Amino acid sequence: MKIARFSRLGFILAAAGSAVGLGNIWKFPYIAGEYGGGAFVLIYLVTVLFIGFSILIAEMLIGYLGRRDTVSSFEVLASKNKKLWRFGGFQALAGLFIMIFYSVVIGWIFNYIVTSLTYLPSSVEEAETIFTTMLHADFWTQFFYHTLSFLFITYVVHKGIKGGIEKLNFYLMPALMLILAGMFLYATTLGAFSKAITFMFEPDYSKVNSEAFVVAVGHAFFTLSLGMGAIMTYSASLEKGANLVKSAFWVAFLDTLIAIVAGLMLFTFLYQYGSGPAQGPGLVFISLPAAFYEMGILGNIFAVFFFIALAFAGLTSSVSLVEPMVQYFIDRFGWSRMRSSLSMGVFFWFFGIFAILSNIDGAKEMLTWGGKSFFDWVDYVTAAIMLPIGGLIMAVFVGYIIPQSEVERVVKPQLGWAYKPWLFSLRYITPVAMFVVMLSLMGVI
Ligand code: PHE
């Protein structure tokens, strides 16, 4: 049984640290760009509020009531068919799978911190060459930094909830916010800031289609770290009497705030010095460095700090991706934390090597199936299939399976009048939304 518990602030920082990740800074701006800016941002905000927020509370509740690893929590809380519901806990596996490519991307970021110190590409074309050369031809650089990321993450996780994860978030989260705040303030002084505001907040309804909706729901889910046991596992270490709703509010608020601040800042720089928004996944690795170049020496400083912030965001998410399975092996198999952390680490490190290889010329042919590389497959299977299934299971589990008196006892006093709408959303809206998202991302509809 666990003894170490998060402090109140520690929990919020750790859960927010999990939520604020590469998704906020790297992914949100480019999908906002692709789906028409303001209109997309609006749909995204509505989904975070009505779907994301309600599952966030549900996931916290399972962890808080279960007080164990994800599999055991499902098992003890199910009112019947315990053996079957136990499988709901295996959503934790998604975290380890996500780590296979997440750690590789963190590796790229480490590399960009180091190279931006002395060099920035002078044009988007050059930036693109640099990025694609690294991706397709430079195995060893990627391997080196991926290994570094594995060592760091494993070290932190092996120190445990208090001495490792809470501490990491305690330093890295404020640092991340400071860096972003500083760069954001600078961005507000630039002429292009108002363009960025218009882009992010002025809805162009002609771009609102069902695909934008699906992407928004999918992203709301990914960005809040839902559906793979991270929030659940952290919540198992909450102290008794903690206010789940308040914590959930802070996590969703910080997560959204940081995505919007990062988006506004990036778009300002891209409008002012670069080629404007909507650049696809290469936005931060290609367009942005070229925009920073135009800023002279300040650009180097900004680039280094920006990539440091991005690395911090990625690392605080990573520990939450690994911890659920680490906890699982500790609780169910009696493994030591050291053994469990190292085993999970070696797992994602090992398969991460194949994720790298699957982009390298000469090797990628063997690691590509159906037009998708191994790297893309892992991303796809986790985001399009595993997380929505995890969300669906949790909505049904809390909405119908856990003794409702328990749910009511904990959540009702905290939510007040919103309790009924919350339960309604969990029982009827969320499962349907999750199902539709999954089918659509799988290309079925
Ligand atoms: N929320 C993180 C992000 O936005 C990713 C993540 C997903 C982290 C699931 C933990 C669990 O990048």
PDB file of N, CA and C in Angstrom, residues 110-149:
ATOM      1  N   PHE A 110      15.380  18.050 -27.126  1.00  0.00           N
ATOM      2  CA  PHE A 110      16.714  18.186 -26.515  1.00  0.00           C
ATOM      3  C   PHE A 110      17.724  18.623 -27.573  1.00  0.00           C
ATOM      4  N   ASN A 111      17.661  17.954 -28.707  1.00  0.00           N
ATOM      5  CA  ASN A 111      18.587  18.272 -29.786  1.00  0.00           C
ATOM      6  C   ASN A 111      18.436  19.735 -30.214  1.00  0.00           C
ATOM      7  N   TYR A 112      17.194  20.197 -30.302  1.00  0.00           N
ATOM      8  CA  TYR A 112      16.957  21.578 -30.720  1.00  0.00           C
ATOM      9  C   TYR A 112      17.408  22.595 -29.662  1.00  0.00           C
ATOM     10  N   ILE A 113      17.350  22.198 -28.390  1.00  0.00           N
ATOM     11  CA  ILE A 113      17.868  23.109 -27.350  1.00  0.00           C
ATOM     12  C   ILE A 113      19.350  23.341 -27.616  1.00  0.00           C
ATOM     13  N   VAL A 114      20.060  22.240 -27.827  1.00  0.00           N
ATOM     14  CA  VAL A 114      21.515  22.334 -27.988  1.00  0.00           C
ATOM     15  C   VAL A 114      21.878  23.082 -29.272  1.00  0.00           C
ATOM     16  N   THR A 115      21.251  22.731 -30.381  1.00  0.00           N
ATOM     17  CA  THR A 115      21.676  23.378 -31.631  1.00  0.00           C
ATOM     18  C   THR A 115      21.252  24.850 -31.689  1.00  0.00           C
ATOM     19  N   SER A 116      20.101  25.192 -31.072  1.00  0.00           N
ATOM     20  CA  SER A 116      19.647  26.588 -31.143  1.00  0.00           C
ATOM     21  C   SER A 116      20.562  27.539 -30.382  1.00  0.00           C
ATOM     22  N   LEU A 117      21.376  26.976 -29.494  1.00  0.00           N
ATOM     23  CA  LEU A 117      22.317  27.814 -28.756  1.00  0.00           C
ATOM     24  C   LEU A 117      23.214  28.578 -29.712  1.00  0.00           C
ATOM     25  N   THR A 118      23.643  27.900 -30.759  1.00  0.00           N
ATOM     26  CA  THR A 118      24.613  28.531 -31.649  1.00  0.00           C
ATOM     27  C   THR A 118      24.097  28.755 -33.062  1.00  0.00           C
ATOM     28  N   TYR A 119      23.047  28.079 -33.436  1.00  0.00           N
ATOM     29  CA  TYR A 119      22.684  28.157 -34.844  1.00  0.00           C
ATOM     30  C   TYR A 119      21.182  28.128 -35.063  1.00  0.00           C
ATOM     31  N   LEU A 120      20.703  28.997 -35.957  1.00  0.00           N
ATOM     32  CA  LEU A 120      19.306  28.925 -36.395  1.00  0.00           C
ATOM     33  C   LEU A 120      19.274  28.962 -37.916  1.00  0.00           C
ATOM     34  N   PRO A 121      18.348  28.266 -38.529  1.00  0.00           N
ATOM     35  CA  PRO A 121      18.273  28.249 -39.989  1.00  0.00           C
ATOM     36  C   PRO A 121      17.783  29.592 -40.526  1.00  0.00           C
ATOM     37  N   SER A 122      18.350  30.015 -41.653  1.00  0.00           N
ATOM     38  CA  SER A 122      18.024  31.358 -42.136  1.00  0.00           C
ATOM     39  C   SER A 122      16.788  31.393 -43.024  1.00  0.00           C
ATOM     40  N   SER A 123      16.228  30.233 -43.334  1.00  0.00           N
ATOM     41  CA  SER A 123      15.003  30.244 -44.122  1.00  0.00           C
ATOM     42  C   SER A 123      14.186  29.011 -43.781  1.00  0.00           C
ATOM     43  N   VAL A 124      12.909  29.048 -44.141  1.00  0.00           N
ATOM     44  CA  VAL A 124      12.048  27.893 -43.873  1.00  0.00           C
ATOM     45  C   VAL A 124      12.569  26.667 -44.625  1.00  0.00           C
ATOM     46  N   GLU A 125      13.086  26.901 -45.844  1.00  0.00           N
ATOM     47  CA  GLU A 125      13.596  25.767 -46.629  1.00  0.00           C
ATOM     48  C   GLU A 125      14.756  25.103 -45.890  1.00  0.00           C
ATOM     49  N   GLU A 126      15.671  25.946 -45.385  1.00  0.00           N
ATOM     50  CA  GLU A 126      16.810  25.378 -44.681  1.00  0.00           C
ATOM     51  C   GLU A 126      16.337  24.645 -43.420  1.00  0.00           C
ATOM     52  N   ALA A 127      15.383  25.272 -42.720  1.00  0.00           N
ATOM     53  CA  ALA A 127      14.863  24.652 -41.495  1.00  0.00           C
ATOM     54  C   ALA A 127      14.261  23.285 -41.805  1.00  0.00           C
ATOM     55  N   GLU A 128      13.599  23.228 -42.940  1.00  0.00           N
ATOM     56  CA  GLU A 128      12.975  21.967 -43.323  1.00  0.00           C
ATOM     57  C   GLU A 128      14.036  20.903 -43.625  1.00  0.00           C
ATOM     58  N   THR A 129      15.104  21.341 -44.321  1.00  0.00           N
ATOM     59  CA  THR A 129      16.176  20.390 -44.614  1.00  0.00           C
ATOM     60  C   THR A 129      16.786  19.859 -43.319  1.00  0.00           C
ATOM     61  N   ILE A 130      17.029  20.763 -42.383  1.00  0.00           N
ATOM     62  CA  ILE A 130      17.639  20.337 -41.120  1.00  0.00           C
ATOM     63  C   ILE A 130      16.748  19.321 -40.417  1.00  0.00           C
ATOM     64  N   PHE A 131      15.463  19.638 -40.353  1.00  0.00           N
ATOM     65  CA  PHE A 131      14.543  18.742 -39.642  1.00  0.00           C
ATOM     66  C   PHE A 131      14.428  17.389 -40.338  1.00  0.00           C
ATOM     67  N   THR A 132      14.229  17.425 -41.640  1.00  0.00           N
ATOM     68  CA  THR A 132      14.038  16.146 -42.329  1.00  0.00           C
ATOM     69  C   THR A 132      15.329  15.329 -42.373  1.00  0.00           C
ATOM     70  N   THR A 133      16.481  15.998 -42.390  1.00  0.00           N
ATOM     71  CA  THR A 133      17.735  15.247 -42.341  1.00  0.00           C
ATOM     72  C   THR A 133      17.854  14.514 -41.012  1.00  0.00           C
ATOM     73  N   MET A 134      17.525  15.232 -39.937  1.00  0.00           N
ATOM     74  CA  MET A 134      17.562  14.573 -38.631  1.00  0.00           C
ATOM     75  C   MET A 134      16.605  13.372 -38.623  1.00  0.00           C
ATOM     76  N   LEU A 135      15.407  13.618 -39.111  1.00  0.00           N
ATOM     77  CA  LEU A 135      14.342  12.606 -39.049  1.00  0.00           C
ATOM     78  C   LEU A 135      14.655  11.383 -39.905  1.00  0.00           C
ATOM     79  N   HIS A 136      15.131  11.623 -41.125  1.00  0.00           N
ATOM     80  CA  HIS A 136      15.266  10.519 -42.071  1.00  0.00           C
ATOM     81  C   HIS A 136      16.672   9.937 -42.169  1.00  0.00           C
ATOM     82  N   ALA A 137      17.666  10.686 -41.704  1.00  0.00           N
ATOM     83  CA  ALA A 137      19.027  10.197 -41.943  1.00  0.00           C
ATOM     84  C   ALA A 137      19.882  10.093 -40.687  1.00  0.00           C
ATOM     85  N   ASP A 138      19.495  10.779 -39.631  1.00  0.00           N
ATOM     86  CA  ASP A 138      20.392  10.831 -38.477  1.00  0.00           C
ATOM     87  C   ASP A 138      19.888   9.955 -37.341  1.00  0.00           C
ATOM     88  N   PHE A 139      20.162   8.676 -37.437  1.00  0.00           N
ATOM     89  CA  PHE A 139      19.703   7.759 -36.395  1.00  0.00           C
ATOM     90  C   PHE A 139      20.372   8.049 -35.058  1.00  0.00           C
ATOM     91  N   TRP A 140      21.685   8.263 -35.084  1.00  0.00           N
ATOM     92  CA  TRP A 140      22.433   8.300 -33.822  1.00  0.00           C
ATOM     93  C   TRP A 140      22.090   9.499 -32.947  1.00  0.00           C
ATOM     94  N   THR A 141      21.859  10.652 -33.574  1.00  0.00           N
ATOM     95  CA  THR A 141      21.461  11.810 -32.762  1.00  0.00           C
ATOM     96  C   THR A 141      20.131  11.527 -32.075  1.00  0.00           C
ATOM     97  N   GLN A 142      19.200  10.995 -32.839  1.00  0.00           N
ATOM     98  CA  GLN A 142      17.891  10.694 -32.249  1.00  0.00           C
ATOM     99  C   GLN A 142      18.011   9.632 -31.166  1.00  0.00           C
ATOM    100  N   PHE A 143      18.840   8.640 -31.429  1.00  0.00           N
ATOM    101  CA  PHE A 143      19.035   7.565 -30.460  1.00  0.00           C
ATOM    102  C   PHE A 143      19.633   8.114 -29.164  1.00  0.00           C
ATOM    103  N   PHE A 144      20.639   8.964 -29.329  1.00  0.00           N
ATOM    104  CA  PHE A 144      21.318   9.536 -28.161  1.00  0.00           C
ATOM    105  C   PHE A 144      20.335  10.306 -27.269  1.00  0.00           C
ATOM    106  N   TYR A 145      19.566  11.197 -27.888  1.00  0.00           N
ATOM    107  CA  TYR A 145      18.673  12.034 -27.068  1.00  0.00           C
ATOM    108  C   TYR A 145      17.462  11.256 -26.553  1.00  0.00           C
ATOM    109  N   HIS A 146      17.021  10.295 -27.307  1.00  0.00           N
ATOM    110  CA  HIS A 146      15.936   9.429 -26.832  1.00  0.00           C
ATOM    111  C   HIS A 146      16.406   8.665 -25.593  1.00  0.00           C
ATOM    112  N   THR A 147      17.651   8.205 -25.630  1.00  0.00           N
ATOM    113  CA  THR A 147      18.207   7.484 -24.485  1.00  0.00           C
ATOM    114  C   THR A 147      18.314   8.411 -23.273  1.00  0.00           C
ATOM    115  N   LEU A 148      18.722   9.644 -23.527  1.00  0.00           N
ATOM    116  CA  LEU A 148      18.823  10.623 -22.445  1.00  0.00           C
ATOM    117  C   LEU A 148      17.458  10.838 -21.797  1.00  0.00           C
ATOM    118  N   SER A 149      16.452  10.957 -22.652  1.00  0.00           N
ATOM    119  CA  SER A 149      15.099  11.167 -22.155  1.00  0.00           C
ATOM    120  C   SER A 149      14.643   9.963 -21.333  1.00  0.00           C
TER     121      SER A 149
END
